[in-house]
mmCIF file of C-alpha atoms and ligand atoms in Angstrom:
data_model
loop_
_atom_site.group_PDB
_atom_site.id
_atom_site.type_symbol
_atom_site.label_atom_id
_atom_site.label_comp_id
_atom_site.label_asym_id
_atom_site.label_seq_id
_atom_site.Cartn_x
_atom_site.Cartn_y
_atom_site.Cartn_z
ATOM 1 C CA MET J 187 115.647 102.197 115.842
ATOM 2 C CA GLU J 188 116.370 104.151 112.672
ATOM 3 C CA THR J 189 114.416 102.944 109.643
ATOM 4 C CA LEU J 190 116.025 103.258 106.232
ATOM 5 C CA LEU J 191 113.800 103.705 103.190
ATOM 6 C CA LEU J 192 115.700 102.612 100.077
ATOM 7 C CA GLN J 193 114.774 102.093 96.427
ATOM 8 C CA ALA J 194 114.832 98.355 95.751
ATOM 9 C CA ASP J 195 117.973 98.027 93.611
ATOM 10 C CA GLU J 196 120.732 95.423 93.513
ATOM 11 C CA LYS J 197 122.642 96.974 96.384
ATOM 12 C CA SER J 198 119.701 97.457 98.754
ATOM 13 C CA VAL J 199 118.406 93.971 97.954
ATOM 14 C CA GLN J 200 121.793 92.504 98.952
ATOM 15 C CA TYR J 201 121.678 94.559 102.155
ATOM 16 C CA ALA J 202 118.178 93.233 102.854
ATOM 17 C CA GLY J 203 119.519 89.701 102.354
ATOM 18 C CA GLU J 204 122.299 90.342 104.901
ATOM 19 C CA LEU J 205 119.864 91.713 107.457
ATOM 20 C CA LEU J 206 117.540 88.740 106.985
ATOM 21 C CA LYS J 207 120.418 86.265 107.371
ATOM 22 C CA LYS J 208 121.274 87.968 110.673
ATOM 23 C CA GLY J 209 117.736 87.419 111.967
ATOM 24 C CA GLU J 210 116.437 90.929 111.233
ATOM 25 C CA ILE J 211 113.132 91.839 109.604
ATOM 26 C CA VAL J 212 112.723 93.900 106.406
ATOM 27 C CA ALA J 213 109.682 95.415 104.678
ATOM 28 C CA ILE J 214 109.524 94.358 101.024
ATOM 29 C CA PRO J 215 107.288 95.044 98.034
ATOM 30 C CA THR J 216 105.224 92.271 96.484
ATOM 31 C CA GLU J 217 102.702 92.376 93.632
ATOM 32 C CA THR J 218 99.797 92.225 96.132
ATOM 33 C CA VAL J 219 100.702 94.424 99.126
ATOM 34 C CA TYR J 220 103.944 95.183 100.974
ATOM 35 C CA GLY J 221 105.106 92.552 103.477
ATOM 36 C CA ILE J 222 107.375 92.362 106.537
ATOM 37 C CA ALA J 223 109.784 89.519 105.909
ATOM 38 C CA ALA J 224 111.860 87.269 108.162
ATOM 39 C CA ASP J 225 113.715 83.957 107.783
ATOM 40 C CA CYS J 226 110.838 81.470 108.137
ATOM 41 C CA THR J 227 113.032 79.006 110.050
ATOM 42 C CA ASN J 228 114.201 81.516 112.652
ATOM 43 C CA GLU J 229 111.902 81.672 115.679
ATOM 44 C CA SER J 230 113.311 84.896 117.152
ATOM 45 C CA ALA J 231 113.346 86.675 113.772
ATOM 46 C CA VAL J 232 109.704 85.751 113.158
ATOM 47 C CA ALA J 233 108.821 86.882 116.686
ATOM 48 C CA LYS J 234 110.064 90.363 115.690
ATOM 49 C CA ILE J 235 107.387 90.504 112.964
ATOM 50 C CA PHE J 236 104.622 89.909 115.494
ATOM 51 C CA THR J 237 106.061 92.642 117.731
ATOM 52 C CA ALA J 238 106.499 95.170 114.905
ATOM 53 C CA LYS J 239 102.899 94.691 113.744
ATOM 54 C CA GLY J 240 101.290 94.161 117.142
ATOM 55 C CA ARG J 241 99.873 90.963 115.638
ATOM 56 C CA PRO J 242 98.050 88.325 117.703
ATOM 57 C CA GLN J 243 100.320 85.280 118.175
ATOM 58 C CA ASP J 244 97.674 82.835 116.982
ATOM 59 C CA ASN J 245 97.545 84.269 113.447
ATOM 60 C CA PRO J 246 99.958 82.334 111.185
ATOM 61 C CA LEU J 247 102.200 83.842 108.492
ATOM 62 C CA ILE J 248 102.571 82.968 104.820
ATOM 63 C CA VAL J 249 105.923 81.528 103.703
ATOM 64 C CA HIS J 250 107.256 83.110 100.491
ATOM 65 C CA ILE J 251 109.426 81.115 98.083
ATOM 66 C CA ALA J 252 111.345 82.120 94.957
ATOM 67 C CA SER J 253 111.489 78.695 93.272
ATOM 68 C CA LEU J 254 109.573 75.425 93.508
ATOM 69 C CA ASP J 255 112.744 73.798 94.917
ATOM 70 C CA MET J 256 112.314 75.975 97.986
ATOM 71 C CA LEU J 257 109.153 74.035 98.883
ATOM 72 C CA ARG J 258 111.326 71.213 100.172
ATOM 73 C CA GLY J 259 110.944 71.001 103.957
ATOM 74 C CA ILE J 260 108.390 73.819 103.966
ATOM 75 C CA VAL J 261 105.450 71.579 103.010
ATOM 76 C CA SER J 262 105.221 67.837 103.667
ATOM 77 C CA ALA J 263 102.963 67.168 100.671
ATOM 78 C CA PHE J 264 102.263 68.844 97.350
ATOM 79 C CA PRO J 265 99.128 67.174 95.974
ATOM 80 C CA PRO J 266 98.120 67.177 92.286
ATOM 81 C CA GLN J 267 95.695 70.083 92.868
ATOM 82 C CA ALA J 268 98.604 72.146 94.191
ATOM 83 C CA GLU J 269 100.709 71.202 91.146
ATOM 84 C CA LYS J 270 97.966 72.425 88.834
ATOM 85 C CA LEU J 271 97.382 75.669 90.709
ATOM 86 C CA ALA J 272 101.110 76.361 90.907
ATOM 87 C CA ALA J 273 101.514 75.786 87.178
ATOM 88 C CA ALA J 274 98.686 78.215 86.445
ATOM 89 C CA PHE J 275 99.146 80.949 89.038
ATOM 90 C CA TRP J 276 102.731 80.916 90.376
ATOM 91 C CA PRO J 277 104.589 83.130 90.529
ATOM 92 C CA GLY J 278 101.592 85.247 91.525
ATOM 93 C CA PRO J 279 98.966 86.246 94.072
ATOM 94 C CA LEU J 280 97.874 82.802 95.284
ATOM 95 C CA THR J 281 98.614 81.271 98.708
ATOM 96 C CA MET J 282 98.037 77.553 99.224
ATOM 97 C CA ILE J 283 97.475 76.034 102.666
ATOM 98 C CA LEU J 284 99.212 72.659 102.770
ATOM 99 C CA PRO J 285 100.488 70.150 105.328
ATOM 100 C CA ARG J 286 103.447 71.679 107.092
ATOM 101 C CA GLY J 287 107.032 70.493 106.648
ATOM 102 C CA GLU J 288 109.766 70.554 109.315
ATOM 103 C CA LYS J 289 111.413 73.835 108.326
ATOM 104 C CA PRO J 290 108.962 76.662 109.199
ATOM 105 C CA CYS J 291 109.340 77.661 112.842
ATOM 106 C CA ALA J 292 106.420 77.253 115.242
ATOM 107 C CA ALA J 293 105.665 81.003 115.318
ATOM 108 C CA THR J 294 105.312 81.111 111.504
ATOM 109 C CA CYS J 295 102.545 78.499 111.620
ATOM 110 C CA ALA J 296 101.123 79.725 114.943
ATOM 111 C CA GLY J 297 101.336 76.131 116.140
ATOM 112 C CA LEU J 298 99.118 74.726 113.339
ATOM 113 C CA ASP J 299 100.109 71.589 111.428
ATOM 114 C CA SER J 300 99.534 73.400 108.134
ATOM 115 C CA VAL J 301 101.423 76.191 106.376
ATOM 116 C CA GLY J 302 100.530 78.832 103.806
ATOM 117 C CA VAL J 303 102.950 79.110 100.869
ATOM 118 C CA ARG J 304 103.183 81.655 98.107
ATOM 119 C CA PHE J 305 105.599 82.316 95.213
ATOM 120 C CA PRO J 306 105.358 86.089 94.629
ATOM 121 C CA SER J 307 105.876 87.494 91.137
ATOM 122 C CA HIS J 308 107.371 90.858 92.123
ATOM 123 C CA PRO J 309 111.006 90.808 90.947
ATOM 124 C CA ALA J 310 112.244 92.612 94.091
ATOM 125 C CA ALA J 311 110.442 90.125 96.368
ATOM 126 C CA GLN J 312 112.040 87.232 94.484
ATOM 127 C CA ALA J 313 115.461 88.905 94.588
ATOM 128 C CA VAL J 314 115.262 89.442 98.365
ATOM 129 C CA ILE J 315 114.261 85.793 98.951
ATOM 130 C CA ARG J 316 117.219 84.666 96.815
ATOM 131 C CA ALA J 317 119.572 87.068 98.630
ATOM 132 C CA ALA J 318 118.398 85.732 102.009
ATOM 133 C CA GLY J 319 118.852 82.169 100.693
ATOM 134 C CA VAL J 320 115.815 80.941 102.589
ATOM 135 C CA PRO J 321 112.012 81.187 102.280
ATOM 136 C CA LEU J 322 110.615 84.219 104.075
ATOM 137 C CA SER J 323 107.620 84.479 106.383
ATOM 138 C CA ALA J 324 105.787 87.684 105.532
ATOM 139 C CA PRO J 325 102.480 89.178 106.606
ATOM 140 C CA SER J 326 101.206 92.461 105.213
ATOM 141 C CA ALA J 327 103.353 95.402 106.374
ATOM 142 C CA ASN J 328 100.649 97.326 108.267
ATOM 143 C CA LEU J 329 100.163 97.740 111.980
ATOM 144 C CA SER J 330 97.703 95.021 112.924
ATOM 145 C CA GLY J 331 94.144 96.174 112.181
ATOM 146 C CA LYS J 332 95.169 98.936 109.732
ATOM 147 C CA PRO J 333 94.703 98.808 105.948
ATOM 148 C CA SER J 334 97.448 96.846 104.182
ATOM 149 C CA PRO J 335 100.054 99.143 102.606
ATOM 150 C CA THR J 336 100.320 99.210 98.825
ATOM 151 C CA ASN J 337 103.155 101.731 98.570
ATOM 152 C CA ALA J 338 106.392 102.358 100.485
ATOM 153 C CA ARG J 339 105.161 105.639 101.986
ATOM 154 C CA ASP J 340 102.269 103.864 103.729
ATOM 155 C CA VAL J 341 104.643 101.155 105.006
ATOM 156 C CA PHE J 342 106.973 103.815 106.376
ATOM 157 C CA ALA J 343 104.081 105.578 108.131
ATOM 158 C CA ASP J 344 103.263 102.396 110.080
ATOM 159 C CA MET J 345 106.718 100.880 110.506
ATOM 160 C CA GLN J 346 109.081 103.803 111.094
ATOM 161 C CA GLY J 347 111.195 102.987 114.168
ATOM 162 C CA ARG J 348 109.954 99.365 114.224
ATOM 163 C CA LEU J 349 112.303 97.756 111.700
ATOM 164 C CA PRO J 350 115.639 98.656 110.078
ATOM 165 C CA LEU J 351 114.755 98.729 106.367
ATOM 166 C CA VAL J 352 111.868 99.398 103.997
ATOM 167 C CA LEU J 353 112.524 98.559 100.338
ATOM 168 C CA ASP J 354 110.592 100.721 97.896
ATOM 169 C CA GLY J 355 109.459 98.740 94.856
ATOM 170 C CA GLY J 356 106.747 101.140 93.690
ATOM 171 C CA ASP J 357 102.968 100.797 93.851
ATOM 172 C CA CYS J 358 101.679 97.240 94.193
ATOM 173 C CA LYS J 359 100.075 95.993 91.006
ATOM 174 C CA ALA J 360 97.183 94.062 92.562
ATOM 175 C CA GLY J 361 96.511 96.148 95.673
ATOM 176 C CA VAL J 362 94.760 93.437 97.703
ATOM 177 C CA GLU J 363 96.413 90.471 99.385
ATOM 178 C CA SER J 364 96.748 87.057 97.770
ATOM 179 C CA THR J 365 93.875 84.612 97.467
ATOM 180 C CA VAL J 366 94.255 82.031 100.256
ATOM 181 C CA VAL J 367 93.050 78.538 99.319
ATOM 182 C CA SER J 368 93.131 75.521 101.611
ATOM 183 C CA LEU J 369 94.086 72.232 99.967
ATOM 184 C CA LEU J 370 93.862 70.237 103.182
ATOM 185 C CA GLY J 371 90.488 68.651 102.387
ATOM 186 C CA ASP J 372 89.054 66.920 99.301
ATOM 187 C CA ALA J 373 87.681 70.094 97.740
ATOM 188 C CA PRO J 374 89.720 73.308 97.764
ATOM 189 C CA VAL J 375 88.264 76.022 100.006
ATOM 190 C CA ILE J 376 88.923 79.726 99.525
ATOM 191 C CA LEU J 377 89.654 81.198 102.954
ATOM 192 C CA ARG J 378 90.413 84.710 101.688
ATOM 193 C CA PRO J 379 89.357 85.992 98.240
ATOM 194 C CA GLY J 380 91.987 87.814 96.223
ATOM 195 C CA TYR J 381 93.239 88.589 92.758
ATOM 196 C CA VAL J 382 93.060 84.957 91.638
ATOM 197 C CA THR J 383 89.350 84.204 91.487
ATOM 198 C CA LYS J 384 87.281 81.125 92.276
ATOM 199 C CA GLU J 385 86.211 80.948 88.624
ATOM 200 C CA GLN J 386 89.846 80.931 87.450
ATOM 201 C CA MET J 387 90.765 78.158 89.886
ATOM 202 C CA GLN J 388 87.728 76.053 88.933
ATOM 203 C CA GLN J 389 88.730 76.302 85.309
ATOM 204 C CA VAL J 390 92.246 75.067 86.054
ATOM 205 C CA LEU J 391 91.147 72.285 88.415
ATOM 206 C CA GLY J 392 88.089 71.198 86.452
ATOM 207 C CA GLY J 393 86.096 70.876 89.671
ATOM 208 C CA GLU J 394 84.326 72.877 92.320
ATOM 209 C CA VAL J 395 86.164 75.295 94.570
ATOM 210 C CA LEU J 396 84.304 76.152 97.764
ATOM 211 C CA VAL J 397 84.189 79.569 99.389
ATOM 212 C CA SER J 398 84.323 79.844 103.164
ATOM 213 C CA GLU J 399 81.230 81.437 104.746
ATOM 214 C CA ALA J 400 83.458 83.672 106.845
ATOM 215 C CA ILE J 401 84.417 85.664 103.731
ATOM 216 C CA THR J 402 81.118 87.534 103.720
ATOM 217 C CA HIS J 403 79.848 86.924 107.265
ATOM 218 C CA ALA J 404 81.098 88.024 110.658
ATOM 219 C CA VAL J 405 82.645 85.259 112.720
ATOM 220 C CA LYS J 406 80.705 84.781 115.953
ATOM 221 C CA ALA J 407 82.512 84.773 119.284
ATOM 222 C CA GLY J 408 83.872 81.304 119.989
ATOM 223 C CA GLU J 409 83.181 80.006 116.455
ATOM 224 C CA LYS J 410 85.879 77.730 115.007
ATOM 225 C CA VAL J 411 87.450 79.236 111.878
ATOM 226 C CA LEU J 412 89.574 77.649 109.168
ATOM 227 C CA SER J 413 91.850 80.671 108.987
ATOM 228 C CA PRO J 414 92.711 82.548 112.172
ATOM 229 C CA GLY J 415 92.890 85.853 110.267
ATOM 230 C CA MET J 416 89.119 85.732 109.769
ATOM 231 C CA LYS J 417 88.491 86.437 113.423
ATOM 232 C CA TYR J 418 90.108 89.823 113.609
ATOM 233 C CA LYS J 419 88.876 93.281 112.786
ATOM 234 C CA HIS J 420 90.870 94.327 109.831
ATOM 235 C CA TYR J 421 91.902 96.954 107.368
ATOM 236 C CA ALA J 422 90.145 99.699 109.321
ATOM 237 C CA PRO J 423 90.859 103.381 108.840
ATOM 238 C CA ASP J 424 90.195 105.760 111.751
ATOM 239 C CA ALA J 425 87.041 106.969 110.005
ATOM 240 C CA GLU J 426 83.834 104.983 110.536
ATOM 241 C CA LEU J 427 82.967 103.153 107.329
ATOM 242 C CA THR J 428 79.541 101.982 106.139
ATOM 243 C CA LEU J 429 78.903 99.948 102.997
ATOM 244 C CA VAL J 430 75.815 100.981 101.080
ATOM 245 C CA LYS J 431 74.035 98.605 98.697
ATOM 246 C CA GLY J 432 71.740 100.023 96.054
ATOM 247 C CA ASP J 433 71.847 102.160 92.924
ATOM 248 C CA PHE J 434 73.652 105.467 92.521
ATOM 249 C CA ALA J 435 70.539 107.649 92.845
ATOM 250 C CA SER J 436 69.536 106.154 96.193
ATOM 251 C CA PHE J 437 73.151 106.349 97.394
ATOM 252 C CA ALA J 438 73.333 110.061 96.531
ATOM 253 C CA GLU J 439 70.073 110.740 98.328
ATOM 254 C CA TYR J 440 71.174 108.733 101.361
ATOM 255 C CA VAL J 441 74.557 110.448 101.851
ATOM 256 C CA GLY J 442 72.934 113.821 101.191
ATOM 257 C CA GLY J 443 70.825 113.272 104.306
ATOM 258 C CA MET J 444 73.824 112.790 106.593
ATOM 259 C CA PRO J 445 74.133 115.642 109.068
ATOM 260 C CA GLU J 446 77.699 115.049 110.327
ATOM 261 C CA LYS J 447 80.548 117.267 109.242
ATOM 262 C CA ASN J 448 83.438 115.467 107.578
ATOM 263 C CA THR J 449 81.163 112.921 105.952
ATOM 264 C CA TRP J 450 82.820 111.503 102.830
ATOM 265 C CA SER J 451 81.966 108.904 100.285
ATOM 266 C CA LEU J 452 83.875 106.333 98.280
ATOM 267 C CA CYS J 453 82.227 105.974 94.909
ATOM 268 C CA PHE J 454 82.913 104.638 91.425
ATOM 269 C CA ASP J 455 84.770 106.544 88.693
ATOM 270 C CA GLY J 456 82.806 109.445 87.270
ATOM 271 C CA GLU J 457 80.310 109.700 90.150
ATOM 272 C CA GLU J 458 82.267 112.152 92.353
ATOM 273 C CA LYS J 459 80.791 115.396 91.069
ATOM 274 C CA ALA J 460 77.182 114.243 91.294
ATOM 275 C CA LEU J 461 77.401 113.536 95.040
ATOM 276 C CA PRO J 462 76.371 116.020 97.739
ATOM 277 C CA VAL J 463 79.344 115.169 100.010
ATOM 278 C CA PRO J 464 83.089 115.091 99.198
ATOM 279 C CA ALA J 465 83.804 111.897 97.283
ATOM 280 C CA ILE J 466 86.772 109.880 96.075
ATOM 281 C CA ALA J 467 86.398 107.277 93.346
ATOM 282 C CA TYR J 468 87.974 103.890 94.081
ATOM 283 C CA GLY J 469 87.715 102.330 90.631
ATOM 284 C CA LYS J 470 85.295 101.529 87.853
ATOM 285 C CA GLU J 471 81.907 100.023 88.676
ATOM 286 C CA GLY J 472 82.018 96.294 87.975
ATOM 287 C CA ASP J 473 85.821 96.309 87.466
ATOM 288 C CA GLY J 474 87.350 94.484 90.432
ATOM 289 C CA ALA J 475 90.939 94.918 89.293
ATOM 290 C CA SER J 476 90.671 98.707 89.188
ATOM 291 C CA GLN J 477 88.922 98.777 92.596
ATOM 292 C CA ALA J 478 91.500 96.469 94.210
ATOM 293 C CA HIS J 479 94.331 98.657 92.999
ATOM 294 C CA GLU J 480 93.034 101.736 94.839
ATOM 295 C CA ILE J 481 91.076 100.602 97.851
ATOM 296 C CA PHE J 482 93.711 100.243 100.590
ATOM 297 C CA SER J 483 95.611 103.415 99.747
ATOM 298 C CA LEU J 484 92.336 105.371 99.665
ATOM 299 C CA LEU J 485 91.287 104.111 103.093
ATOM 300 C CA ARG J 486 94.490 105.702 104.382
ATOM 301 C CA GLU J 487 93.955 108.836 102.288
ATOM 302 C CA LEU J 488 90.524 109.366 103.893
ATOM 303 C CA ASP J 489 92.183 109.504 107.310
ATOM 304 C CA ARG J 490 94.740 112.013 106.040
ATOM 305 C CA ARG J 491 91.859 114.184 104.813
ATOM 306 C CA GLY J 492 90.143 114.058 108.193
ATOM 307 C CA ALA J 493 87.093 112.018 107.173
ATOM 308 C CA LYS J 494 85.000 110.955 110.181
ATOM 309 C CA LYS J 495 82.217 108.992 108.469
ATOM 310 C CA VAL J 496 82.613 107.351 105.101
ATOM 311 C CA TYR J 497 79.828 105.820 103.010
ATOM 312 C CA VAL J 498 80.996 103.393 100.358
ATOM 313 C CA ARG J 499 79.301 102.328 97.132
ATOM 314 C CA CYS J 500 79.207 98.545 97.477
ATOM 315 C CA PRO J 501 81.222 96.486 94.968
ATOM 316 C CA ASP J 502 79.950 93.236 93.413
ATOM 317 C CA GLU J 503 80.415 89.934 95.196
ATOM 318 C CA SER J 504 82.038 88.124 92.293
ATOM 319 C CA GLY J 505 85.424 87.935 90.568
ATOM 320 C CA ILE J 506 88.133 90.227 91.986
ATOM 321 C CA SER J 507 85.395 92.481 93.409
ATOM 322 C CA LEU J 508 84.655 89.761 95.980
ATOM 323 C CA ALA J 509 88.109 90.451 97.459
ATOM 324 C CA VAL J 510 87.345 94.179 97.609
ATOM 325 C CA TYR J 511 83.930 93.476 99.151
ATOM 326 C CA ASN J 512 85.529 91.192 101.765
ATOM 327 C CA ARG J 513 88.119 93.851 102.769
ATOM 328 C CA LEU J 514 85.513 96.630 102.877
ATOM 329 C CA LEU J 515 83.149 94.540 105.016
ATOM 330 C CA ARG J 516 85.890 94.093 107.580
ATOM 331 C CA ALA J 517 87.019 97.711 107.360
ATOM 332 C CA ALA J 518 83.385 98.622 108.054
ATOM 333 C CA ALA J 519 83.115 96.091 110.902
ATOM 334 C CA PHE J 520 80.226 94.586 108.870
ATOM 335 C CA ARG J 521 78.136 97.797 108.894
ATOM 336 C CA VAL J 522 76.002 97.496 105.756
ATOM 337 C CA VAL J 523 72.982 99.546 104.728
ATOM 338 C CA ASP J 524 70.787 97.990 102.054
ATOM 339 C CA LEU J 525 68.729 100.639 100.279
ATOM 340 C CA ARG J 526 67.281 98.057 97.916
ATOM 341 C CA ASP J 527 65.148 96.626 100.741
ATOM 342 C CA LYS J 528 63.736 100.049 101.519
ATOM 343 C CA LYS J 529 62.479 100.498 97.991
ATOM 344 C CA GLY J 530 60.886 97.075 98.080
ATOM 345 C CA ASN J 531 62.682 95.949 94.940
ATOM 346 C CA GLY J 532 64.384 92.959 96.435
ATOM 347 C CA GLY J 533 67.966 92.562 97.442
ATOM 348 C CA ASP J 534 69.651 89.494 98.781
HETATM 349 O O1 LIG U 611 99.425 88.893 99.492
HETATM 350 C C1 LIG U 611 99.696 88.433 100.589
HETATM 351 O O2 LIG U 611 99.298 87.297 100.938
HETATM 352 C C2 LIG U 611 100.523 89.290 101.549
HETATM 353 C C3 LIG U 611 101.902 89.494 100.923
HETATM 354 C C4 LIG U 611 102.851 90.208 101.839
HETATM 355 O O3 LIG U 611 102.408 88.284 100.480
HETATM 356 N N1 LIG U 611 100.609 88.664 102.836
HETATM 357 C C5 LIG U 611 99.559 88.630 103.673
HETATM 358 O O4 LIG U 611 99.813 88.049 104.884
HETATM 359 O O5 LIG U 611 98.475 89.101 103.411
HETATM 360 P P1 LIG U 611 98.874 88.223 106.147
HETATM 361 O O6 LIG U 611 99.629 87.610 107.250
HETATM 362 O O7 LIG U 611 98.501 89.628 106.294
HETATM 363 O O8 LIG U 611 97.641 87.322 105.848
HETATM 364 C C6 LIG U 611 97.790 85.908 105.845
HETATM 365 C C7 LIG U 611 96.436 85.252 105.997
HETATM 366 C C8 LIG U 611 95.894 85.414 107.399
HETATM 367 O O9 LIG U 611 94.496 85.648 107.317
HETATM 368 C C9 LIG U 611 96.187 84.065 108.045
HETATM 369 O O10 LIG U 611 95.283 83.744 109.061
HETATM 370 C C10 LIG U 611 96.078 83.120 106.848
HETATM 371 O O11 LIG U 611 96.600 83.860 105.759
HETATM 372 N N2 LIG U 611 96.907 81.913 107.046
HETATM 373 C C11 LIG U 611 98.260 81.822 107.056
HETATM 374 N N3 LIG U 611 98.643 80.550 107.311
HETATM 375 C C12 LIG U 611 97.511 79.827 107.446
HETATM 376 C C13 LIG U 611 97.230 78.454 107.738
HETATM 377 N N4 LIG U 611 98.193 77.570 107.925
HETATM 378 N N5 LIG U 611 95.928 78.071 107.787
HETATM 379 C C14 LIG U 611 94.935 78.954 107.600
HETATM 380 N N6 LIG U 611 95.134 80.269 107.326
HETATM 381 C C15 LIG U 611 96.396 80.699 107.269
HETATM 382 MG MG1 LIG U 612 97.345 91.282 106.761
#
């Protein structure tokens, strides 16, 4: 199959709408990461997404809407907590897990009786949904297991020959996927951290928001998970990643002792030159938004540069940095070195 790569303008958006109405799949920009979209009601169209990505069938997709009216038939309930979160964060990078309506096809929900819904803020994403005339199921536009793409070039690298059209809407503003919050129980539970933080949601809801354990811990074989996506290895570049906790001086000493050729590091802005191995900065220390913006594209860049082992300065576990930490942990298959323990000055 030939894959067209077109700037997202009025004409290409209309073309995307036509393809989607015919049951095709299209890669589209959103404010978080690029997605592969299909008509959420069309079983065979949604099946094409799973094939294009090589995605396990038991991992459900998020349904994307372009107006609150589009929720009709997608969800069967929209509780007061959802109303409040929607008013505060939609359109934007927040996905809510709610009781499923009759419209999403079985493949979209992977057979669950719940559905994830999101109202993206990217104008091109909204325009494509309107052109298709139906809510769109859309996972991130990477091959399953690879880092999510945050620009059209990275989408094209993974999806060339696998779908007919990639719309280029520029670099994604957020750079990590949406926050996924389950509203199925009494207290909201964050299943995947993202750009919208726990603290922001608590402020809007005036009550506690829980964070799933699986965000910072490996899921054990056979363990029941709230979100199927938690089970899978994720976001991994070809290089072997290790997260390193501790201060800059101990990090520099640690990577300096690595004998392998093609050892790289991911560090914070301004630290590159003081490291004994080649280094790329992925954002400012303590600034989750700047880290999120760079992290996925840099994981791909490291592969292009031939990195074999990559040591990463560990981000914080709060605010937007928690999302970056969560993605890096999975990219590193939970390999973490804690230099703070070694020095005997604590560490959690
Ligand atoms: O920012 C985003 O959310 C991007 C853009 C394209 O919108 N999409 C995205 O989709 O990241 P995906 O498929 O890569 O990740 C969706 C996550 C998966 O971990 C999946 O398991 C979880 O959401 N999920 C979807 N529906 C769910 C449900 N009903 N219950 C629990 N988890 C669900
Ligand atoms: Mg994904």
